[in-house]
Structure formats: structure tokens, C-alpha cells
Coordinates of C-alpha atoms in Angstrom, one line a residue:
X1 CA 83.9 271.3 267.9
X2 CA 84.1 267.9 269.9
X3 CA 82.6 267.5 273.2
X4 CA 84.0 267.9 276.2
X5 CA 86.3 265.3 277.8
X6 CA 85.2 266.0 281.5
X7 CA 82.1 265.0 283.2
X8 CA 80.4 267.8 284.7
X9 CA 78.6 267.1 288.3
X10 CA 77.6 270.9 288.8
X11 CA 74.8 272.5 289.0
X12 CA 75.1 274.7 285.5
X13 CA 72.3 275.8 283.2
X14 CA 72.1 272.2 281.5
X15 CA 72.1 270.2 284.8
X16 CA 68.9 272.4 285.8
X17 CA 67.4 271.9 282.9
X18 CA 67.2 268.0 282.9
X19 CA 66.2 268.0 285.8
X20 CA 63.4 270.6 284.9
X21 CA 62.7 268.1 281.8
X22 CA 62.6 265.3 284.8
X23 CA 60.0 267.2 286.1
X24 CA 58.2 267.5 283.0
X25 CA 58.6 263.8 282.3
X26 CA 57.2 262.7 286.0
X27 CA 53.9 265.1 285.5
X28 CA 53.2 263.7 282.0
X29 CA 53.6 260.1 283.2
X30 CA 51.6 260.4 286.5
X31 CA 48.6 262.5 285.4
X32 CA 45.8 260.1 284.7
X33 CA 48.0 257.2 285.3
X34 CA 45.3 254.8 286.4
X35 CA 42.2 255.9 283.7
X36 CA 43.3 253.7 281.0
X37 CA 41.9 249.9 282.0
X38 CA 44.0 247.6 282.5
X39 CA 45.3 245.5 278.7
X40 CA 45.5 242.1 279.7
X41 CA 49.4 241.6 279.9
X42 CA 49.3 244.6 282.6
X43 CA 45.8 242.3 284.6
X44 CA 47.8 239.1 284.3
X45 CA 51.4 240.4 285.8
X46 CA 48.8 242.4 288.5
X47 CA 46.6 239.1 289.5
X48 CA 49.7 236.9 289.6
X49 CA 51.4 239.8 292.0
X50 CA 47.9 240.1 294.4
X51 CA 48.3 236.3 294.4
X52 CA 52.0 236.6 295.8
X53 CA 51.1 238.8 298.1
X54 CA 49.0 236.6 299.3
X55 CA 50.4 233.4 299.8
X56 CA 54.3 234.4 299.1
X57 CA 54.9 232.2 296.6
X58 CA 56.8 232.8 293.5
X59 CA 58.9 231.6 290.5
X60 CA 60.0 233.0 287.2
X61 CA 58.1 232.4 284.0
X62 CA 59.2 233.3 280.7
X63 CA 55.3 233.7 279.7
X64 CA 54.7 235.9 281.7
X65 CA 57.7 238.4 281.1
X66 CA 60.5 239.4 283.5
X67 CA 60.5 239.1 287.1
X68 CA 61.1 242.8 288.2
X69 CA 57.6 243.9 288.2
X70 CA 55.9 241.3 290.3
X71 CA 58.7 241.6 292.9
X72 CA 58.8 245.2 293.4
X73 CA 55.1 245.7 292.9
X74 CA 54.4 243.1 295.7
X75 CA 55.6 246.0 298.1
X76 CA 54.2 248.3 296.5
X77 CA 50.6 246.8 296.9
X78 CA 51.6 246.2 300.6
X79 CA 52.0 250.1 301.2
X80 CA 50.1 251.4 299.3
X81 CA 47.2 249.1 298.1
X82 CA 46.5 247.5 294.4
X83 CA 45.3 249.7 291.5
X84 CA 45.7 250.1 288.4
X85 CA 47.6 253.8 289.3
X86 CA 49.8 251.4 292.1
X87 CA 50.6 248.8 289.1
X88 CA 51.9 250.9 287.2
X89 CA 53.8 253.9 289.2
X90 CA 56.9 251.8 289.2
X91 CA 57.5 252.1 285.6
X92 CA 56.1 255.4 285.5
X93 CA 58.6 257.1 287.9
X94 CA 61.4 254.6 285.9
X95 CA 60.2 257.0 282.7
X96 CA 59.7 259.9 283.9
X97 CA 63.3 260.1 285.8
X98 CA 64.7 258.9 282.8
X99 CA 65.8 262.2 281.3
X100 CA 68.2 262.2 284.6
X101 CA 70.0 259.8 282.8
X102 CA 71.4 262.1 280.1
X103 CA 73.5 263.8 282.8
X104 CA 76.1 260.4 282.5
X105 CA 76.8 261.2 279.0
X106 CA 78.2 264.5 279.8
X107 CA 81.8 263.5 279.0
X108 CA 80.3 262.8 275.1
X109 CA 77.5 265.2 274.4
X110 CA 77.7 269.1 274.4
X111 CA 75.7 270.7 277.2
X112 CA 73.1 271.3 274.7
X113 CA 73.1 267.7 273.4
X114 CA 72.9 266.8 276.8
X115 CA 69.6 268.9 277.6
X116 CA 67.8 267.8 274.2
X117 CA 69.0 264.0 274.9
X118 CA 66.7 264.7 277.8
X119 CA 63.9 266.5 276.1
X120 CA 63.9 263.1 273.8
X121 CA 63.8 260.9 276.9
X122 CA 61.0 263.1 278.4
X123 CA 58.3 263.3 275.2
X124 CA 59.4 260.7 272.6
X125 CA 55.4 259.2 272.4
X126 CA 56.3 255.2 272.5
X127 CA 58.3 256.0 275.6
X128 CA 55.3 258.2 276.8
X129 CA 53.5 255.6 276.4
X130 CA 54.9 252.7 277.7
X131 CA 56.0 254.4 280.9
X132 CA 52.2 254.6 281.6
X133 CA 51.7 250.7 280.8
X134 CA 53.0 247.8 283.6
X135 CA 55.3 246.2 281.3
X136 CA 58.8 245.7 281.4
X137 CA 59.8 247.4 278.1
X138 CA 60.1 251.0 279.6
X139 CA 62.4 249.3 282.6
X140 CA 64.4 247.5 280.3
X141 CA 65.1 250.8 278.2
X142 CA 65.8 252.9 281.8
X143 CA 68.2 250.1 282.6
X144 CA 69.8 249.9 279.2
X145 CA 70.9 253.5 279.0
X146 CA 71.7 254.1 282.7
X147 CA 73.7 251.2 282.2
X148 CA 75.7 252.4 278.9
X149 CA 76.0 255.8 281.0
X150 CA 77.6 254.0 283.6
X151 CA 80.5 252.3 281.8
X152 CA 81.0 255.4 280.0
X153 CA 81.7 257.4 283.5
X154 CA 83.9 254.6 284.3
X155 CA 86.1 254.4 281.1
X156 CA 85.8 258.0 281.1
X157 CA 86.4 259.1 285.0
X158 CA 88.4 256.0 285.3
X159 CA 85.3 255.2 288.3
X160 CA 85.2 251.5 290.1
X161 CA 81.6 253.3 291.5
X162 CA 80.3 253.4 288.0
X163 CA 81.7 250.1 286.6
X164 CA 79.7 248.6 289.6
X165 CA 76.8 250.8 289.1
X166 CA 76.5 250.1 285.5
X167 CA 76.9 246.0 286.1
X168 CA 74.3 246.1 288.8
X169 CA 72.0 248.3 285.8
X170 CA 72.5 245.3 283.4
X171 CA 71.7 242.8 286.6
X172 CA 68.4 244.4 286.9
X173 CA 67.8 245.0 283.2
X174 CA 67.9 241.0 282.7
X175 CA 65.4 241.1 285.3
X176 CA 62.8 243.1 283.4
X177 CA 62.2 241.4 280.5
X178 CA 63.1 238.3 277.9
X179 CA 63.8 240.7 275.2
X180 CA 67.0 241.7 277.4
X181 CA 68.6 239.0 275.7
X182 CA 68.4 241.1 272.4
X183 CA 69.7 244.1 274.3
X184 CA 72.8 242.3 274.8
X185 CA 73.4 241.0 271.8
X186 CA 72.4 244.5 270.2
X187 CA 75.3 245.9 272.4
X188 CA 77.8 243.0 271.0
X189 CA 76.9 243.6 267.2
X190 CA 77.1 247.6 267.7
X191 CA 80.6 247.6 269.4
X192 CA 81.9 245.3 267.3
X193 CA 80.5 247.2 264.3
X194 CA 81.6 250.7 266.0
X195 CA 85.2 249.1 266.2
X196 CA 85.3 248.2 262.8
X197 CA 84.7 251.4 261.6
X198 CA 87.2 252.8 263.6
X199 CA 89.7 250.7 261.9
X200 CA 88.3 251.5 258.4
X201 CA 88.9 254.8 259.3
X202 CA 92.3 254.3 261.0
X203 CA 91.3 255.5 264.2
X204 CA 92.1 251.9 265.6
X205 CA 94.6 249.1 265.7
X206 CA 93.2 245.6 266.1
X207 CA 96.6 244.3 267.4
X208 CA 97.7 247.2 269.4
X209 CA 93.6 247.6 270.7
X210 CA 94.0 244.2 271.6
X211 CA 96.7 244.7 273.6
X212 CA 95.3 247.4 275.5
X213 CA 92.2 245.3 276.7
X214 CA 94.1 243.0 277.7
X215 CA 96.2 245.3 280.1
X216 CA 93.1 246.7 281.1
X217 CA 91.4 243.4 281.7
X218 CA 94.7 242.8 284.2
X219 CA 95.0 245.9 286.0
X220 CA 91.4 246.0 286.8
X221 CA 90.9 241.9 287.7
X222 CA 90.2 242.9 291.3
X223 CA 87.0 245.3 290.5
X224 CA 86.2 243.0 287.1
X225 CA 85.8 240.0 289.8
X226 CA 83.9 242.1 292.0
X227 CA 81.5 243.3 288.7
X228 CA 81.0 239.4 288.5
X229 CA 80.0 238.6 292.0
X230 CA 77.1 241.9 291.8
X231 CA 76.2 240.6 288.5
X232 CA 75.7 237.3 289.8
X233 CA 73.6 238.8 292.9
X234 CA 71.2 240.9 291.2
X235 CA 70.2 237.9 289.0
X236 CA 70.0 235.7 292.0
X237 CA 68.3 237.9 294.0
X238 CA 65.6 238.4 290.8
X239 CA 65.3 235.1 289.6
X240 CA 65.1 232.9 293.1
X241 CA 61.9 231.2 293.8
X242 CA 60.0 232.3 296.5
X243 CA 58.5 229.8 299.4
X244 CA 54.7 229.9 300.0
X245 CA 55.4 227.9 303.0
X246 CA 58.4 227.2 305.6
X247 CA 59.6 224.3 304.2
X248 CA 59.5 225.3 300.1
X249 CA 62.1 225.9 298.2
X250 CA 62.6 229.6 298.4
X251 CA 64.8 232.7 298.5
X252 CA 65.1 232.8 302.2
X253 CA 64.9 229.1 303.5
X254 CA 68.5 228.7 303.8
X255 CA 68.5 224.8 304.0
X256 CA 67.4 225.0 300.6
X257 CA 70.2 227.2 299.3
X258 CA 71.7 224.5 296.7
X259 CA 68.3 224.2 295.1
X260 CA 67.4 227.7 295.2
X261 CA 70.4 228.8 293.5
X262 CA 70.2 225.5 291.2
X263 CA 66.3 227.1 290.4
X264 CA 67.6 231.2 289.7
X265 CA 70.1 230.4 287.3
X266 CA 70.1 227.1 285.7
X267 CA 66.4 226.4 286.2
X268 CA 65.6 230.0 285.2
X269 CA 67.8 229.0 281.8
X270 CA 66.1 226.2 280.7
X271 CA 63.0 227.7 281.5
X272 CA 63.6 230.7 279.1
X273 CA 65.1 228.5 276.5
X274 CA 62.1 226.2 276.2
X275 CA 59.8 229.3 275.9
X276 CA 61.9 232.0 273.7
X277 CA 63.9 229.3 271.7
X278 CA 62.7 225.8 271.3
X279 CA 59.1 227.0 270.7
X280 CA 60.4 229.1 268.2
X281 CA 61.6 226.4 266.2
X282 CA 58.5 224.7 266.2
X283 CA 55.9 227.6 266.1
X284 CA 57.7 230.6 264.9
X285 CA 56.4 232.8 262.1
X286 CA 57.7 234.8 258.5
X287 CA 60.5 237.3 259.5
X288 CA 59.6 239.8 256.4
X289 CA 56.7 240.6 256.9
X290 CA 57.1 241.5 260.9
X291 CA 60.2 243.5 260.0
X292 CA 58.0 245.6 257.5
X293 CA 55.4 246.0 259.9
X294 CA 57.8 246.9 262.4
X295 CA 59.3 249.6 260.1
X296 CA 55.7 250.9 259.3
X297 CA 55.0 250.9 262.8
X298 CA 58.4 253.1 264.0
X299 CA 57.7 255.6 260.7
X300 CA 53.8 255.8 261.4
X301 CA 54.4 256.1 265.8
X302 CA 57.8 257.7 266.1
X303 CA 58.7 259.0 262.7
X304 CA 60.1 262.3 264.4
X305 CA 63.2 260.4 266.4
X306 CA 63.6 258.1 263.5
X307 CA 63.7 260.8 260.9
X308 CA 66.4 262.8 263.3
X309 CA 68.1 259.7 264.3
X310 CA 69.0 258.6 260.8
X311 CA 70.1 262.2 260.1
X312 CA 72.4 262.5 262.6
X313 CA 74.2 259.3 261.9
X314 CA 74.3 260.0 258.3
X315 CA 75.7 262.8 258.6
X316 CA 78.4 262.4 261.2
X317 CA 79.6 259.5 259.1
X318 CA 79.6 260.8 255.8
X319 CA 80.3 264.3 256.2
X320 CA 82.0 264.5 258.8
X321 CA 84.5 261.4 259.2
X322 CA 82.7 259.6 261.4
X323 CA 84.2 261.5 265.2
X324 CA 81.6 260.0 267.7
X325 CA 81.8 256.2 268.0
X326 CA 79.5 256.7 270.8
X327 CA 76.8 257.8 268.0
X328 CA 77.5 255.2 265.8
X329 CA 77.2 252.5 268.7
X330 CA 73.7 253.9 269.1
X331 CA 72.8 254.0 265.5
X332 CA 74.1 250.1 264.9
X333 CA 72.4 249.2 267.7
X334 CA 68.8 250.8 266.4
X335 CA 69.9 249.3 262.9
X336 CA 70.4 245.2 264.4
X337 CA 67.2 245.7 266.3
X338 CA 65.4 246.3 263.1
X339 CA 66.0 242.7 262.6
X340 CA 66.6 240.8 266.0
X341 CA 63.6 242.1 267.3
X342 CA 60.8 241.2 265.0
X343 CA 62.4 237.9 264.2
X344 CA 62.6 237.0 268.4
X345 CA 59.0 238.3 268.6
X346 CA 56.5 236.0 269.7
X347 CA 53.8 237.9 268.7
X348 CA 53.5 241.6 266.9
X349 CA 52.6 244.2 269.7
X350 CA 53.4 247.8 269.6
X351 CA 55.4 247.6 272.5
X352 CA 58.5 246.0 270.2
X353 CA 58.8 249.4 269.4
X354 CA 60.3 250.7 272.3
X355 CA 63.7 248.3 271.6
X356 CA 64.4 250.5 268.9
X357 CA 63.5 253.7 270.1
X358 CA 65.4 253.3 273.0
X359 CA 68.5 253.1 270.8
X360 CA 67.3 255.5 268.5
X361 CA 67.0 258.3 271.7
X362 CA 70.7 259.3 271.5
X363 CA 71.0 259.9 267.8
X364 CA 68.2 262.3 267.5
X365 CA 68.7 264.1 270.4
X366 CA 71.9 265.1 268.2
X367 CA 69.7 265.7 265.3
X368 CA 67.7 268.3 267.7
X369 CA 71.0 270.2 268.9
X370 CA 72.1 270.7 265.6
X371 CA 68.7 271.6 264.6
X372 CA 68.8 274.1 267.3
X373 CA 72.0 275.1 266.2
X374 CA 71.1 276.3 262.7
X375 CA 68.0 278.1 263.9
X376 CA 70.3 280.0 266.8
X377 CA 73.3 280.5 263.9
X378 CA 70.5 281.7 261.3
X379 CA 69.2 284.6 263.7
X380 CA 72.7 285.8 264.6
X381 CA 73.7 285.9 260.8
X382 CA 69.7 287.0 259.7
X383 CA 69.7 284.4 257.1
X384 CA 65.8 284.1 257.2
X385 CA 65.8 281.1 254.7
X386 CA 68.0 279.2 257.1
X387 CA 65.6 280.3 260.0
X388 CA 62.4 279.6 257.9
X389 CA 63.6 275.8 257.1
X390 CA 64.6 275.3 260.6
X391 CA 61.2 276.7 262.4
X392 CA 59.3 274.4 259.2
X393 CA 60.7 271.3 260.1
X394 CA 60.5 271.6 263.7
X395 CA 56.9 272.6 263.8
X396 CA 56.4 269.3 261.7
X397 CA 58.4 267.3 264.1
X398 CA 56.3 268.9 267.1
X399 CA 53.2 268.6 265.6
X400 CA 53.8 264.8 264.7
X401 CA 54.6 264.3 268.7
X402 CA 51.8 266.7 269.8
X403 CA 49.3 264.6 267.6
X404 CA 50.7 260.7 268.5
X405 CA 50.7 262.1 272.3
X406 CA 47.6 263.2 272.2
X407 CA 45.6 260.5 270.3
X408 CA 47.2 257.2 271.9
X409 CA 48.4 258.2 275.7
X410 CA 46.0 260.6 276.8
X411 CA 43.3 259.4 274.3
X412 CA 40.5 257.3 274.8
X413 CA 41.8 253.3 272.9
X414 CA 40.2 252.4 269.9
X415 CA 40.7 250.4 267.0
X416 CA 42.3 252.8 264.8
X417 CA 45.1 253.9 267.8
X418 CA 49.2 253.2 266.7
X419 CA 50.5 252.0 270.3
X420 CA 47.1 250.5 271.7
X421 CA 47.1 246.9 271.0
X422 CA 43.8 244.3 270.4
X423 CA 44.2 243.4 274.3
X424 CA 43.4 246.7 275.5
X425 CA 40.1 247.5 276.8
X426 CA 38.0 250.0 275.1
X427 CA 36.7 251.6 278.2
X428 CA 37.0 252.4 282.0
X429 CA 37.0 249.6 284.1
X430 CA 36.7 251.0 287.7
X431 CA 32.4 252.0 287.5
X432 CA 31.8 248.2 287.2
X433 CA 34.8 247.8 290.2
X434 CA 33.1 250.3 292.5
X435 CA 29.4 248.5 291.7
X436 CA 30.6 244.9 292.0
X437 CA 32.0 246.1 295.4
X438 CA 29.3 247.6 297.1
X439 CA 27.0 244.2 295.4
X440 CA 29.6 242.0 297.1
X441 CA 28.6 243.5 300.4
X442 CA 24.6 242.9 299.8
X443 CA 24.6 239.1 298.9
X444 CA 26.2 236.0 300.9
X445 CA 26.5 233.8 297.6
X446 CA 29.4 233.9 295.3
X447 CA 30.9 236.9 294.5
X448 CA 31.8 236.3 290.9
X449 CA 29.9 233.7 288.1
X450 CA 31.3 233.1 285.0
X451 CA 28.7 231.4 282.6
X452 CA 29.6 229.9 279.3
X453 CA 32.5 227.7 278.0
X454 CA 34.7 230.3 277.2
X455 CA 34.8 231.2 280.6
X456 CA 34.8 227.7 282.1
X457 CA 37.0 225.9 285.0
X458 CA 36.7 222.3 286.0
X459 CA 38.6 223.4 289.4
X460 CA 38.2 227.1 290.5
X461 CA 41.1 226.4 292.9
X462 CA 43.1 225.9 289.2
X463 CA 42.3 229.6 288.6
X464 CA 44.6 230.8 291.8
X465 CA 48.3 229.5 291.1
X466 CA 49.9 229.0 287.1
X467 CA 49.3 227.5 285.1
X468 CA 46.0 228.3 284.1
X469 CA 43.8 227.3 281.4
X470 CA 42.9 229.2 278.3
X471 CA 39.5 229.8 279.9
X472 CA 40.9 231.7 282.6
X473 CA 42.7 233.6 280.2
X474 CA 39.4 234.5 278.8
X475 CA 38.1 236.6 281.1
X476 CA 41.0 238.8 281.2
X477 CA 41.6 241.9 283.0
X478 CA 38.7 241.0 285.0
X479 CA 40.8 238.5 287.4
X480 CA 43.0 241.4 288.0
X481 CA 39.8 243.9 289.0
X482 CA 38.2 241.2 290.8
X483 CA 40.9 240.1 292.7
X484 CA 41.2 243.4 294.3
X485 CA 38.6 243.3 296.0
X486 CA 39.4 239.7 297.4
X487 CA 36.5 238.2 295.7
X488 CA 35.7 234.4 295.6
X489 CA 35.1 233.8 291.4
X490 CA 33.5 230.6 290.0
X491 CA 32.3 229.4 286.5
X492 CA 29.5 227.4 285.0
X493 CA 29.6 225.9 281.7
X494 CA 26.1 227.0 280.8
X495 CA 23.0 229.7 281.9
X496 CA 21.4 226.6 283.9
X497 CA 24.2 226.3 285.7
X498 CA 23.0 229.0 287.8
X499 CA 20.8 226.8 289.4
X500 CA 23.3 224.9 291.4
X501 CA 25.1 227.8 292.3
X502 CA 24.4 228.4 296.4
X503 CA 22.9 231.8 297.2
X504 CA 22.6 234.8 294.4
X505 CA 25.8 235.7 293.1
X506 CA 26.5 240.0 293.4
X507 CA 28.0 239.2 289.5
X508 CA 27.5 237.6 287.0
X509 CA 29.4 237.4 284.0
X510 CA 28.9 236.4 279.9
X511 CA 29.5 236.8 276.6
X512 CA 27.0 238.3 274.0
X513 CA 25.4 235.0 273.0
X514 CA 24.1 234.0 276.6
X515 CA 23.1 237.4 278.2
X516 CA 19.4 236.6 277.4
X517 CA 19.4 233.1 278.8
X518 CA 21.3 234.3 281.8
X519 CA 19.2 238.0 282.1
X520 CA 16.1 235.4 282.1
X521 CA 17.2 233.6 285.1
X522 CA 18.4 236.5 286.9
X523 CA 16.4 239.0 288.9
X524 CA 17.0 242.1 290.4
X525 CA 20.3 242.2 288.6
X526 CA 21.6 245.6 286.3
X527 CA 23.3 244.6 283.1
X528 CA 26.2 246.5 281.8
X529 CA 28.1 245.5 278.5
X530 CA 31.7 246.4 278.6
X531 CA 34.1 245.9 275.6
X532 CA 37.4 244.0 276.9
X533 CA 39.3 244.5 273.8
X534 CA 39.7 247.0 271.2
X535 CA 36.7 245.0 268.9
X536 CA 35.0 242.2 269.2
X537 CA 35.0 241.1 272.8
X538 CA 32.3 242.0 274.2
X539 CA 30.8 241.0 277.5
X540 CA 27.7 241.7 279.8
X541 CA 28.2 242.0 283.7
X542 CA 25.1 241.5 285.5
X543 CA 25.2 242.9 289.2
X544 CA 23.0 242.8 291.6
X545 CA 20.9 245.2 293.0

């Protein structure tokens, strides 16, 4: 059986049942969004966002990730306040609406490949995960499918609205992320590898496919040039500087409209290509052994999906002939991203994984169906061997996701967890919040000391616009907490220091070594240690009472 050539907008059985999985996926993504502290990536995007809220300025930098999240989460502070459940709802509604996006593949996938493409979108654990994690990897995965879903609906549907749809999806996925560079050229090495084997198998004629993209190309210049133009928009609109002041350079200062546009695209270029590629040359690292950890980390996180995944595509090429290019453009796109994205990693994180999972979604949400299948065919025909492997297998794949789910996203970090990484805090953050706040109120000196030279400033006015020194990144998330509560934050380079400092601080703040020299200058003050990584950052906040 082949699926269906029509794409279905009905309410039916399936359509209800994605959107029941939607459900699903919004509940699991919002409950306890904002009880996990804050991993440092997540408090530097959040600090640098409080501080464009506040003085509206702005500009793209490739260190610290894509610009979506700052932009939109700038509003999203303004309506609703700054949290760690506000700085993060964004991508969590992005993940948990993402099993929506099945419904675009409806032309390709049987209804119930449709419904378990969903399921896979709803509970795959790295996607779990990272939807409850302010980072752009989740919005570059929503992005990437709904755009693929989009082009399909327009080559399928013949549809200008989802041609422009699906363009303004990859305008918004460049937006979210550097790694949306290896996205594209993920897509590029899959079609041209899903071609190819549609040649081998003589499904395709280079000479007379070339022929037909060309017509194509010409009968559609008109919406093609319009695709162009949104494109262009979305990324102007992303990556254009914002003013902190009337006369800046900024998005909507028009008499600085050559600049601004000169800043979003070409600045915006050379800016990523000094970061992601030149330092790469001069600072980059071995490729095997980040691929094998990479590998270990898909088998050990998501072994389920990859396990189903590599089924499916085995299978439909080698048993079957090979029918679904749409399959094997998924699979080949998994398959590069083995290698492009541990080689353009800057570091090893557990959030890489969500590149290939992403791609990896489509293929085992086959592998499920079919799995389905056999079980439902077995009960019909009472083979109870057929049933028995079927019921086996899945309770190991459920038990695998149950167990990831539940250790690493609803689990408390530690050391030993597959998708926390060092950065992330061992422990709640918001008791010391709530007691700094109410201190704060008590005292009329500084709000925040930081003593030692690990925590040390020359300029504290350095600390409130990048870049920032390495001792501001030191004292990470607590910017981002502190911060929140509008708080005026200092440094000393040592315990004495404390002496110069005007008026009793409400906190105080150091690292192991120096809490007895600072607790014996300090009266009246409650210390609490807190662990700011997984291991071995530890640091004492002192707050007055």
C-alpha cells in the first residue's frame, strides 16, 4: 500500500488524535517548567534579554546563539514578567505544538503514520527535554520540519500559501540558531543523495528531471521572487540591530536604513564567520572522537528512535525498493548530521543531539506504524508469536523512554544525568531569589558583592553591555537571577575589600576558599552554599538578616 496522494484538512480520527498528542506534548512541557535552575547558556540569553529590555539595545552575536530568543522573549518579559518559567515558555509551547506539524505530511504518511509521527514529536526524551531548556535547538527543529511540511503541501497541493509559508519557516529557523547552517546543508546532501537513488533505481532521469525544474523554476518566477523578498524580510527583520538611543543605528531609525541593512546581513556574515569558521581553523578539535561520543550519546539518550529509525530505512530500501524518497531524505539527512555536526561543534553538549533526532523523528515514527501494524495483523490472524515479539519490543522501547524521561527532564540534575550538561546547576535557585529579595529591601548598601578574583570586574558598568570578561562569566546564572530583581552588583578582588564597600551589602557572594575570611567580616549574615554546576562549583551566598 502507498500513501495517500491527497492532503487531508478534515477533522477524521487521525486529525483528533494529533491534536490530542498536542495536548499531551503542551502538558508534559509546561508542568514544572520553571523548577529546573537556570544552566548558564539559558542565564546568559535571559540577562542579555532583561538588559534589552531595558535600555533597547541590541545586535546579533554568534556567541551567544541565534537571535530569536532574545527578541521574542523581550515581549515576553514585558507582559508577563522574567522567570525562569517566562524564559523558557516560548520554546516550550514551539515543542509541545510540534506534533501539529505531522498533519503537513499527510499527502506522504498513512493516517496512522501520521498519528505516530506525532506521538514521536510529543515524547521522543531529547526533544522533551530541550523544549523545557531556553535554547534555540528545539526552535530550530520546529522550524525545520514545519518548513519541509510546507514545501511538501506546496509541491503536493500545488499551494503559493505553503511555498511562502515554508520560506518564511526557513527565515525564522536561520534566526534560531548557528547550527542552522548545518540544517541546510543537511537538506542539500539528503536531496541530492535521495535523487541519486532515485536514478539508481530508475525512478528518475537526470536530463529529463532537469528539464522539469527548469519549467518549474519559469512558470513559478513570480511566487519564487516573492519567496525571495519574505526570505530576505524575516532575516532582516531578525538580524537588524536595535538602537538604545534615537540616534543609533537601529531597526527603526530610518535615516539609518543603509547601515542597518549593511549590519543584518553582511555585518551579521562576517560576524558568524569569524566565530563558527575562522576560529575553527585556529582552535578547533579531533573530529573522531566527538563523532563517537556523539553516537554513544544518541544510542545511550534516544536509542528507541534511533533503533526504529534505522529500521525503517533499512527496510524500505532493501526490501522493499526503496518507494518513499521522503524517508530516505530523512534518513540521509540523520546520516550527514552524524558527521557535520560534531565536526561544526564548538564544544560537546548534549543538546547536539537534537540535530539528529530531529531528522531521525520521521523515520521511526514509520518504524512505530509498522510496529503497530504487525501487533494489529497478529491479533486478527492469532499468531501469538507475532503478537508476543511485537508487545516485547515495544515494552523495551517504552520502558527506555519512560526511564530517560523520567531521570533527566523531570529528575533532579546530577552528574551521572545523559542530557544535563556540567553548566547546569545542581539545585533550585529561586529560595536564595526570594531571600536576596526581601534582604534587598532591609539594607541601603549594595545589593550584590562578589569577593574573590574569579568573580572580579575592574568596571562594574563592564558587567551591563557585551562583551564581558571571563569573571563575569564566572558567576553565572546568578546575573540572570539577580538581574530580576533589578539589583545593583559589584565585585571585590579580595575579603578586605569589604571594607571599602559603602553600607552592608544584602549579599554577598564567594567561592569555597574565601567563605571563612568573608563569614569573619560579616555579621548578621546567613550563609547558604549552593552548587552552580553539576560538580565542583561550589559557592557560598551570604545574606543578610
Amino acid at each position: 500500500m502507498t500513501p495517500r496522494g491527497d492532503a487531508r484538512s478534515r477533522f477524521d480520527r487521525a486529525t483528533l488524535a494529533v491534536a490530542a498528542l498536542a495536548v499531551v506534548g503542551l502538558v508534559a512541557r509546561l508542568a514544572g517548567l520553571g523548577a529546573r535552575a537556570f544552566h548558564w547558556d539559558e542565564a546568559r540569553v535571559g540577562y542579555w534579554t532583561l538588559r534589552y529590555l531595558d535600555t533597547g539595545a541590541f545586535e546579533y552575536r554568534p556567541v551567544a546563539g541565534g537571535t530569536f530568543l532574545p527578541l521574542v522573549n523581550r515581549h515576553v518579559f514585558a507582559l508577563f514578567g522574567a522567570n525562569d518559567f517566562t524564559a523558557r515558555l516560548v520554546v516550550a509551547l514551539a515543542g509541545g505544538l510540534l506534533p501539529l506539524v505531522a498533519l503537513l505530511y499527510r499527502s506522504r504518511l498513512r493516517d496512522d503514520e501520521t498519528v505516530a509521527f506525532a506521538l514521536v514529536l510529543a515524547v521522543e526524551p531529547v526533544l522533551l527535554y530541550y523544549s523545557r531548556f531556553a535554547r534555540g535547538e528545539l526552535l530550530l527543529t520546529a522550524f525545520s520540519l514545519l518548513a519541509v511540511g510546507c514545501f511538501l503541501r506546496a509541491v503536493d497541493a500545488d499551494s503559493r500559501g505553503s511555498l511562502y509559508a515554508g520560506v518564511a519557516a526557513v527565515g525564522l529557523l536561520l534566526s534560531t540558531s548557528g547550527f542552522a547552517v548545518v540544517t541546510l546543508l543537511c537538506w542539500a546532501l539528503a536531496a541530492v543523495l535521495t535523487f541519486d537513488h532515485l536514478r539508481v533505481r530508475g525512478d528518475s532521469n537526470p536530463v529529463a528531471a532537469a528539464g522539469r525544474i527548469r519549467r518549474g523554476l519559469v512558470s513559478r518566477a513570480t511566487p519564487l521572487a516573492r519567496s525571495t523578498f519574505l526570505l530576505l524580510g524575516v532575516v532582516f527583520v531578525f538580524y537588524a540591530p536595535r538602537a538604545g538611543d534615537a540616534d543609533g543605528v537601529g531597526l527603526w531609525n530610518l535615516t539609518t536604513l543603509p547601515a542597518t541593512v549593511e549590519s543584518a546581513f553582511l555585518g551579521s556574515f562576517r560576524k558568524f564567520w569569524a566565530v563558527r569558521v575562522d576560529y575553527r581553523r585556529t582552535d578547533g578539535h579531533e573530529l573522531l572522537p566527538y563523532v563517537l561520543d556523539y553516537a554513544e550519546l544518541l544510542v545511550t539518550a534516544s536509542l528507541p528512535v534511533l533503533g526504529l529509525a534505522v529500521g525503517a530505512f533499512f527496510y524500505d530500501r532493501y526490501l522493499t525498493g526503496g518507494r518513499r524518497p521522503l524517508l530516505h531524505f530523512f534518513g540521509f539527512w540523520a546520516g550527514v548530521s552524524l558527521l557535520l555536526v560534531p565536526m561544526l561543534a564548538e564544544q560537546f553538549a548534549p543538546w547536539l543531539a537534537v540535530h539528529t533526532v530531529t531528522a531521525l523523528t520521521l523515520p521511526a515514527a514509520l518504524g512505530v506504524a509498522a510496529l503497530a501494524r504487525m501487533g494489529r495483523i497478529g491479533l486478527e490472524r492469532d499468531r501469538a508469536a507475532r503478537v508476543g515479539v511485537v508487545a516485547l519490543v515495544s515494552l523495551v522501547l517504552l520502558a527506555h523512554v519512560g526511564g530517560v524521561v523520567a531521570a533527566n527532564v523531570y529528575g533532579q540534575p546530577g552528574p551521572d544525568d545523559d542530557l544535563a550538561q556540567y553548566a547546569q546547576p545542581s539545585q533550585p535557585l529561586e529560595p536564595m531569589l526570594e531571600n536576596a529579595s526581601a534582604a534587598m529591601e532591609r539594607t541601603d548598601g549594595p545589593d550584590v558583592v562578589y569577593v574573590g578574583e574569579a568573580f572580579y570586574t575592574l568596571n562594574a558598568d563592564s558587567d551591563r553591555r557585551p562583551p564581558v570578561s571571563d569573571a563575569w562569566g564566572n558567576r553565572l546564572p546568578l546575573p540572570w537571577y539577580f538581574e530580576r530583581l533589578d539589583a545593583r552588583q559589584t565585585s571585590v578582588a579580595d575579603p578586605n575589600g569589604l571594607t571599602m564597600v559603602a553600607g552592608e551589602p544584602a549579599v554577598v557572594v564567594a567561592d569555597g576558599e574565601r567563605r571563612s575570611q568573608v563569614a569573619r567580616r560579616l555579621e548578621g549574615y546567613e550563609s547558604t552554599r549552593y552548587e552552580l554546576g553539576l560538580w565542583n562549583r561550589e559557592v557560598f551566598v551570604f545574606v543578610k538578616q
